[in-house]
Short mmCIF file of C-alpha atoms in Angstrom, two decimals:
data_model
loop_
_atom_site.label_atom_id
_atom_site.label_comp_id
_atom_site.label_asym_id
_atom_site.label_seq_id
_atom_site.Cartn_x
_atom_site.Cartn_y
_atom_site.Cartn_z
CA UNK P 1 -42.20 -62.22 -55.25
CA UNK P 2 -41.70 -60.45 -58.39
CA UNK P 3 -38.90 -57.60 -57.87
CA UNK P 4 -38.66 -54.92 -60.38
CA UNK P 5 -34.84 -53.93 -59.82
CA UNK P 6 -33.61 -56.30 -62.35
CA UNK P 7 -35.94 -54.84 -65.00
CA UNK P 8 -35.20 -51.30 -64.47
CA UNK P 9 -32.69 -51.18 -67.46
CA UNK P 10 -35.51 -52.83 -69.82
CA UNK P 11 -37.81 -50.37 -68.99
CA UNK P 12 -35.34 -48.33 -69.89
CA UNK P 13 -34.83 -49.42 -72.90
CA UNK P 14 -38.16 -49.97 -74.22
CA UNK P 15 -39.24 -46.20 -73.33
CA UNK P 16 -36.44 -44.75 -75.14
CA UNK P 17 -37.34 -46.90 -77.71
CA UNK P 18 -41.15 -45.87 -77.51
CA UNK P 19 -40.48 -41.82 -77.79
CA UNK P 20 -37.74 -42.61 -80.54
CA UNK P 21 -40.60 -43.81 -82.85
CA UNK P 22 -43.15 -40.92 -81.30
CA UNK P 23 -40.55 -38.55 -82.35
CA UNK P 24 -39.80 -40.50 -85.81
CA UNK P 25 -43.17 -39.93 -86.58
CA UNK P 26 -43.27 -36.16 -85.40
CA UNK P 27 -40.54 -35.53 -88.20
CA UNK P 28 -41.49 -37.18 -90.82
CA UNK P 29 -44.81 -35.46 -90.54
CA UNK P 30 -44.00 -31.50 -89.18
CA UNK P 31 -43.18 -30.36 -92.46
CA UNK P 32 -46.69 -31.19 -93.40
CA UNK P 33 -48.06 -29.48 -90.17
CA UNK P 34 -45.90 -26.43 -90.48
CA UNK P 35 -46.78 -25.70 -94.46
CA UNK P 36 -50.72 -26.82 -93.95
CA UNK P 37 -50.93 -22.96 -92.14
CA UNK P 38 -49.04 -21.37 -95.01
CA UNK P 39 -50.40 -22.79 -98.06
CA UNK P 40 -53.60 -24.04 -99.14
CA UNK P 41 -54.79 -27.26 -99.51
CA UNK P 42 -54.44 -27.68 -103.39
CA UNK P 43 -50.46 -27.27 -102.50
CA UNK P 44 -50.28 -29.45 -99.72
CA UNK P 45 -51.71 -31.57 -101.87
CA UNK P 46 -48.97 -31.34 -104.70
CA UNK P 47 -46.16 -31.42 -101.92
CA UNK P 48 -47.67 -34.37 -100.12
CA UNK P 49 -48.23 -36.55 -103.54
CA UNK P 50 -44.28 -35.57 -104.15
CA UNK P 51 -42.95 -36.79 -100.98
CA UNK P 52 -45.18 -39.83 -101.20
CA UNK P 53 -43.15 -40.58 -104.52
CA UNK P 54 -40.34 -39.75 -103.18
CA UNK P 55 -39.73 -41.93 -99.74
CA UNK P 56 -42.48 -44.79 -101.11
CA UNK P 57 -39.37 -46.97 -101.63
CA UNK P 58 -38.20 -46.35 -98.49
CA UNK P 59 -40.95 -46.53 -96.73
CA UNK P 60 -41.46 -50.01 -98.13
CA UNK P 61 -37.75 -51.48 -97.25
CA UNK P 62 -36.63 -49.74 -94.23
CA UNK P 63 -39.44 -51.06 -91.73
CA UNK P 64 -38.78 -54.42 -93.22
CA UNK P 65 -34.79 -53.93 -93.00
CA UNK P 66 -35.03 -52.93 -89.17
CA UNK P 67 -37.01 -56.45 -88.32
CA UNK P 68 -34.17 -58.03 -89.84
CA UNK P 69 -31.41 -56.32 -88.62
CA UNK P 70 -31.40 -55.59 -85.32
CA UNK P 71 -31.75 -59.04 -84.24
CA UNK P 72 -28.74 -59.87 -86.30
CA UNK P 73 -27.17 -57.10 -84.79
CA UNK P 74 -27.78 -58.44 -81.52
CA UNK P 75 -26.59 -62.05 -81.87
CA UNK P 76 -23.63 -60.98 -83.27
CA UNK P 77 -22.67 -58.91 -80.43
CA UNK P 78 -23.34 -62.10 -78.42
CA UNK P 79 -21.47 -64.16 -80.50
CA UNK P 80 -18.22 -62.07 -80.58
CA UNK P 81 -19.22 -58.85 -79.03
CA UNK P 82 -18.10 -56.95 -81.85
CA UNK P 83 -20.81 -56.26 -85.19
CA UNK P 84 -18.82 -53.56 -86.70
CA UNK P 85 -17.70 -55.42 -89.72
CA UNK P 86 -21.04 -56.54 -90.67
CA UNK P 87 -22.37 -53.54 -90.61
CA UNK P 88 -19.66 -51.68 -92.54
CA UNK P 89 -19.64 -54.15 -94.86
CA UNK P 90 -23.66 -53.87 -95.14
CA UNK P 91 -23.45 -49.81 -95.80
CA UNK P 92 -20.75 -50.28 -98.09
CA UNK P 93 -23.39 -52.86 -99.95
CA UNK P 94 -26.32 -50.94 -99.65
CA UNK P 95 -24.49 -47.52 -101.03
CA UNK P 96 -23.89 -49.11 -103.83
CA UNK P 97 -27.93 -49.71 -105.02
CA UNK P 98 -28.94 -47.10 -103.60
CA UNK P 99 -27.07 -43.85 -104.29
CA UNK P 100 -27.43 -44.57 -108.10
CA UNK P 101 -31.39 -45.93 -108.04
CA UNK P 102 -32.61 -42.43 -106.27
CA UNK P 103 -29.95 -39.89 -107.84
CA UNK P 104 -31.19 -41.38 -111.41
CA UNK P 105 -34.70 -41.23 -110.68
CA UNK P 106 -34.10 -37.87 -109.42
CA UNK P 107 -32.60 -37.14 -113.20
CA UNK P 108 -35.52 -38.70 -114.53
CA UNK P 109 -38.12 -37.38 -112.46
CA UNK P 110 -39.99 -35.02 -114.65
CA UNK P 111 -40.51 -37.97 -117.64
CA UNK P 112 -41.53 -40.43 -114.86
CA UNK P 113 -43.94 -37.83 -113.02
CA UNK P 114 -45.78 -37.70 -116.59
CA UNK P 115 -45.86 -40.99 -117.93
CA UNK P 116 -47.40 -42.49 -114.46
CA UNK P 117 -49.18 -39.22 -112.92
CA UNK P 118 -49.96 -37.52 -115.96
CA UNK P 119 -48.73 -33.80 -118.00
CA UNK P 120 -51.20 -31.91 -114.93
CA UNK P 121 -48.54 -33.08 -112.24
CA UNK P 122 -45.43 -31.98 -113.80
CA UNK P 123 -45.33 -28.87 -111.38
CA UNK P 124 -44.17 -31.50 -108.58
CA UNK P 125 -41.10 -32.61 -110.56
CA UNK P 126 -38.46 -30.21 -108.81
CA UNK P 127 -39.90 -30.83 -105.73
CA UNK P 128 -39.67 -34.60 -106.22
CA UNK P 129 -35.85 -34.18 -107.00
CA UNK P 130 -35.49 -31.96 -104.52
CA UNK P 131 -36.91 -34.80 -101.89
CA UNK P 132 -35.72 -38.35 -103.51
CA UNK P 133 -31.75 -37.13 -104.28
CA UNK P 134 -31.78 -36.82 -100.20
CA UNK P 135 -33.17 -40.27 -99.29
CA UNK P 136 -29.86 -42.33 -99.58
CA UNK P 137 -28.75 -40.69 -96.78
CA UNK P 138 -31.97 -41.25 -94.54
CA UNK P 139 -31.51 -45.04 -95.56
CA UNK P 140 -27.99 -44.92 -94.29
CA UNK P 141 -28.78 -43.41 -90.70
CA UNK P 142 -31.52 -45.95 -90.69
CA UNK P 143 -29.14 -48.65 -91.54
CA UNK P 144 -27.46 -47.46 -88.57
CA UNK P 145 -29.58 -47.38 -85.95
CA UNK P 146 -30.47 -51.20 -85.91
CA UNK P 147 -26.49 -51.65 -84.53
CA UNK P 148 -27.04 -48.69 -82.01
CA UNK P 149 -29.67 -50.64 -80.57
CA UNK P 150 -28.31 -53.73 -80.39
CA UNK P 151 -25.15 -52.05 -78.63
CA UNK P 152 -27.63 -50.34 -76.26
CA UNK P 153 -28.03 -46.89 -78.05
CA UNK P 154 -31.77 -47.06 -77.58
CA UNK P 155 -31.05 -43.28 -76.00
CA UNK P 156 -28.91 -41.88 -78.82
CA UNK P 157 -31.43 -43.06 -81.42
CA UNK P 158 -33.99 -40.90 -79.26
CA UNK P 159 -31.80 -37.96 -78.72
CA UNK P 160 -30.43 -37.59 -82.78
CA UNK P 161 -34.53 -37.80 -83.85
CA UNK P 162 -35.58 -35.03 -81.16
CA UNK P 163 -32.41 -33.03 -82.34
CA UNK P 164 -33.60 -33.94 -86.21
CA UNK P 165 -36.84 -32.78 -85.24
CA UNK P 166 -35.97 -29.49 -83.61
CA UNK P 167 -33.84 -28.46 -86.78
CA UNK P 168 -36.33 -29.57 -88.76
CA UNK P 169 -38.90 -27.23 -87.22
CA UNK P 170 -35.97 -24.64 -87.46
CA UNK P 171 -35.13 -24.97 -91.39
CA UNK P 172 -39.03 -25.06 -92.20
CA UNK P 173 -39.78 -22.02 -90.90
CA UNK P 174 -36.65 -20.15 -92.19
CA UNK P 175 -37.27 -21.83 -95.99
CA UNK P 176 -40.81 -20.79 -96.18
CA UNK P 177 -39.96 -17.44 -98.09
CA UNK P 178 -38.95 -20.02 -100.49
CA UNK P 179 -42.79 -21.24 -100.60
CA UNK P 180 -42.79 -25.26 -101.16
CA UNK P 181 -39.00 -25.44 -102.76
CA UNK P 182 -38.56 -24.44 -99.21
CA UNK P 183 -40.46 -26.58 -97.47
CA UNK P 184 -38.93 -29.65 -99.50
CA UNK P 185 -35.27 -28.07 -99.10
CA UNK P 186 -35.90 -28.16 -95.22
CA UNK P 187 -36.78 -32.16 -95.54
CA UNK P 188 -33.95 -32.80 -97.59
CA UNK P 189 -31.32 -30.86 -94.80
CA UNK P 190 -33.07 -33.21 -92.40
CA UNK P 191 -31.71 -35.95 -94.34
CA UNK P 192 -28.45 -34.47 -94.46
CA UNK P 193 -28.94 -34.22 -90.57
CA UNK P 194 -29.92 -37.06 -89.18
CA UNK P 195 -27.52 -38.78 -91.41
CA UNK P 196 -24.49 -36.62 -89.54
CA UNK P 197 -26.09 -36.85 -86.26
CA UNK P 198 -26.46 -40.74 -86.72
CA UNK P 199 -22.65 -40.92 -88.93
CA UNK P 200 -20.82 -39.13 -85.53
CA UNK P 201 -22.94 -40.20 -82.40
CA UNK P 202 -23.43 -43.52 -83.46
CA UNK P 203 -20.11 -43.77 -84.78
CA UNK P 204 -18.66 -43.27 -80.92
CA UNK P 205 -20.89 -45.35 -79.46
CA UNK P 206 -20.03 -48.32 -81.71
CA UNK P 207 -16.53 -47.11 -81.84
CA UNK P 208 -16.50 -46.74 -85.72
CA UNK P 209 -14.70 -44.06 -87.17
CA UNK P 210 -16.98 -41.82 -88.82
CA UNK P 211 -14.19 -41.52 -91.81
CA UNK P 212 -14.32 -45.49 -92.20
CA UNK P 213 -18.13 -45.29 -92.48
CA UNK P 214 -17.85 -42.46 -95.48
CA UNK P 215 -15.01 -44.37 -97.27
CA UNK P 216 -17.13 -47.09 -97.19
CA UNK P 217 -19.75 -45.31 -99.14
CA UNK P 218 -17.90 -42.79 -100.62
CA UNK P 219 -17.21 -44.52 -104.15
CA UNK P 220 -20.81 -45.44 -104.46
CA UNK P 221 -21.89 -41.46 -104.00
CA UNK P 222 -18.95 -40.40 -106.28
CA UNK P 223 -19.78 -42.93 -109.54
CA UNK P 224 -23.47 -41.59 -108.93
CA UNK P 225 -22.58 -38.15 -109.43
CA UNK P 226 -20.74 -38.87 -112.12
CA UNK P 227 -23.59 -40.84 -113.58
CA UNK P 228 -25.71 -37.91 -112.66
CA UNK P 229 -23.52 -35.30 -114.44
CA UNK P 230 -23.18 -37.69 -118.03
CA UNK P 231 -27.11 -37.43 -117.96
CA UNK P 232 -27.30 -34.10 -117.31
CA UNK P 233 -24.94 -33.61 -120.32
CA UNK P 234 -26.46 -35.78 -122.34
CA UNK P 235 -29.83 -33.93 -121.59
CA UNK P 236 -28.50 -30.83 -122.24
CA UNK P 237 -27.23 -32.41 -126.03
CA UNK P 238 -31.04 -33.77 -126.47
CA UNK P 239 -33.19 -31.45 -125.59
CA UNK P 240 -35.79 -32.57 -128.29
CA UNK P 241 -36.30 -35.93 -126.39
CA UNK P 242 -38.51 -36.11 -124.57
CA UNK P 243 -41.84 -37.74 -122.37
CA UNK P 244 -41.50 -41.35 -122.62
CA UNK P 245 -38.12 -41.24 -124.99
CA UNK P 246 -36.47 -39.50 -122.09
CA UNK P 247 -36.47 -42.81 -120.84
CA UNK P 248 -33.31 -43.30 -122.55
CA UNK P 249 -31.53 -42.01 -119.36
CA UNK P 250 -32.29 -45.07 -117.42
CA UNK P 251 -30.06 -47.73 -119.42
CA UNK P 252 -27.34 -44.89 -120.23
CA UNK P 253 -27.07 -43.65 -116.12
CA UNK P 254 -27.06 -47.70 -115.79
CA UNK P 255 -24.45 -48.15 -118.24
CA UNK P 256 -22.30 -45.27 -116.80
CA UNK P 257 -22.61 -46.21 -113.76
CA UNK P 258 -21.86 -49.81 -114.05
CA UNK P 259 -18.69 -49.52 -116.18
CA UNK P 260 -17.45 -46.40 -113.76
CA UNK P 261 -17.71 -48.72 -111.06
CA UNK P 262 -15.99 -51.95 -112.22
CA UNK P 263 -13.35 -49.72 -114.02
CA UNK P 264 -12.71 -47.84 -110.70
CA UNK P 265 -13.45 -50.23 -107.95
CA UNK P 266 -13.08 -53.93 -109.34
CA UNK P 267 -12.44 -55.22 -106.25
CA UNK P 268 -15.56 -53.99 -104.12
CA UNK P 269 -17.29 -55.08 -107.22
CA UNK P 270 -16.22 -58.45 -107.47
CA UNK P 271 -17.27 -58.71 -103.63
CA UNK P 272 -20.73 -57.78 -104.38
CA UNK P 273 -21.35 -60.16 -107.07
CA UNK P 274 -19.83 -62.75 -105.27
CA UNK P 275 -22.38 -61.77 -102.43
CA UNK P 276 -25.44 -61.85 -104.79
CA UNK P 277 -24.29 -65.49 -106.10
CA UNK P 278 -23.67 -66.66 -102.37
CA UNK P 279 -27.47 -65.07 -101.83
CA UNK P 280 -28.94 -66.80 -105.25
CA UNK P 281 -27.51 -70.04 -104.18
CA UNK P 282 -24.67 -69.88 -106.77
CA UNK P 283 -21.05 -70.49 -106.90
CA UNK P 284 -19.42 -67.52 -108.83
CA UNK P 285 -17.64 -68.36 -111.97
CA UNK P 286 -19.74 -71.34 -112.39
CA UNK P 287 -23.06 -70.87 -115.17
CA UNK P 288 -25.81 -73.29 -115.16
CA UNK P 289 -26.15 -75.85 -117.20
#
């Protein structure tokens, strides 16, 4: 006869699991719940079409990463119990596109808002920044929870996005003086807080130091500001440029950033492309004939 003792711990599992992605959804959408009885609909509308530009990448890649990744996760913590490196290794990887991709669109937000949306949407721009310079670090904590699951963390993951949720709720309503610079300044401190939440919680259940997980992005974030800061500069120099010929701030942040980076960190560099020839099938050091 079928005895349900055994399972007890999956059930577990799977309903911590189950309210983890009921609350996931319940913060990514409160902001949205909590402004829609503050502000009318035209501005709701402008807010939601920001934040819709602003995590679409995201929203694309993460769902897809998690598939992915926690099974990997999980073998390797059969294989040798321990899946620390890989995923240090993968943070320290994925810092490195992202921090400059979403920082520089942030810096270009206002020409890209007008060439695709159009001159009437322009009014979203510093909310857009406001939102996209704060997705790196949602990416990260959702890097991270694939390897608290696998390590059977199913409850932490649920606790740090009813905690997320709870200061979300918190920051929304003490921004909304602030009207929807407010609203968007409370999303991006979620960021910031699930990111923390995820950096020191998760950190002690996979017994990674939180300080080995920031060193690990740290030079990625640094060269970014950087990057960020020579645009801003160079804006500042050309402020006759503009709409489409503000483009020119995507190939000089891309410059910047790549030269910053090899002259600063050759070795990490030299790992990545080594990774993306292993990943293209190609021996590094060796061209095609």
């Amino acid at each position: 006869s079928f005895t349900p003792g055994g399972t007890e711990e999956l059930f577990k599992f799977g309903a911590f699991v189950a309210l983890s992605e009921v609350l996931f959804v319940a913060y990514n959408r409160v902001d949205v719940v909590i402004a829609g009885r503050y502000f009318d609909i035209a501005q709701i509308g402008l807010y939601g079409v920001a934040i819709q530009l602003a995590t679409m990448l995201m929203a694309k890649s993460v769902p897809l990463f998690n598939v992915v990744a926690f099974p990997a996760f999980a073998r390797m913590n059969a294989l040798t119990g321990n899946s620390n490196e890989y995923l240090i290794t993968t943070l320290r990887f994925a810092s490195v596109l992202i921090f400059p991709v979403f920082f520089g669109v942030a810096m270009v937000g206002e020409e890209l808002i007008g060439i695709v949306l159009g001159s009437k949407w322009l009014e979203i721009s510093l909310l857009f920044g406001i939102l996209v310079v704060s997705v790196p670090l949602r990416i990260l904590a959702y890097i991270i929870s694939p390897a608290m699951l696998a390590a059977g963390g199913a409850r932490v993951n649920m606790t740090n996005a009813f905690l997320t949720l709870v200061f979300l709720t918190g920051a929304l309503f003490a921004l909304l003086p602030l009207g929807l610079t407010g609203v968007a300044l409370a999303w991006s401190s979620a960021s910031v807080c699930i990111f923390l939440l995820t950096l020191v919680r998760g950190g002690r259940l996979l017994s990674v130091p939180a300080s080995r997980i920031l060193t690990g992005i740290a030079p990625a974030f640094a060269v970014a500001v950087v990057m960020c800061s020579v645009i801003f500069a160079a804006d500042l120099a050309l402020p006759g440029v503009q709409g489409v010929w503000g483009l020119y701030k995507v190939p000089l942040g891309a410059l910047v950033y790549v030269a910053l980076f090899w002259l600063f960190f050759r070795r990490r560099s030299e790992e990545l492309f080594h990774v993306v020839a292993r990943l293209t099938g190609r021996r590094p050091g060796v061209s095609g004939s």
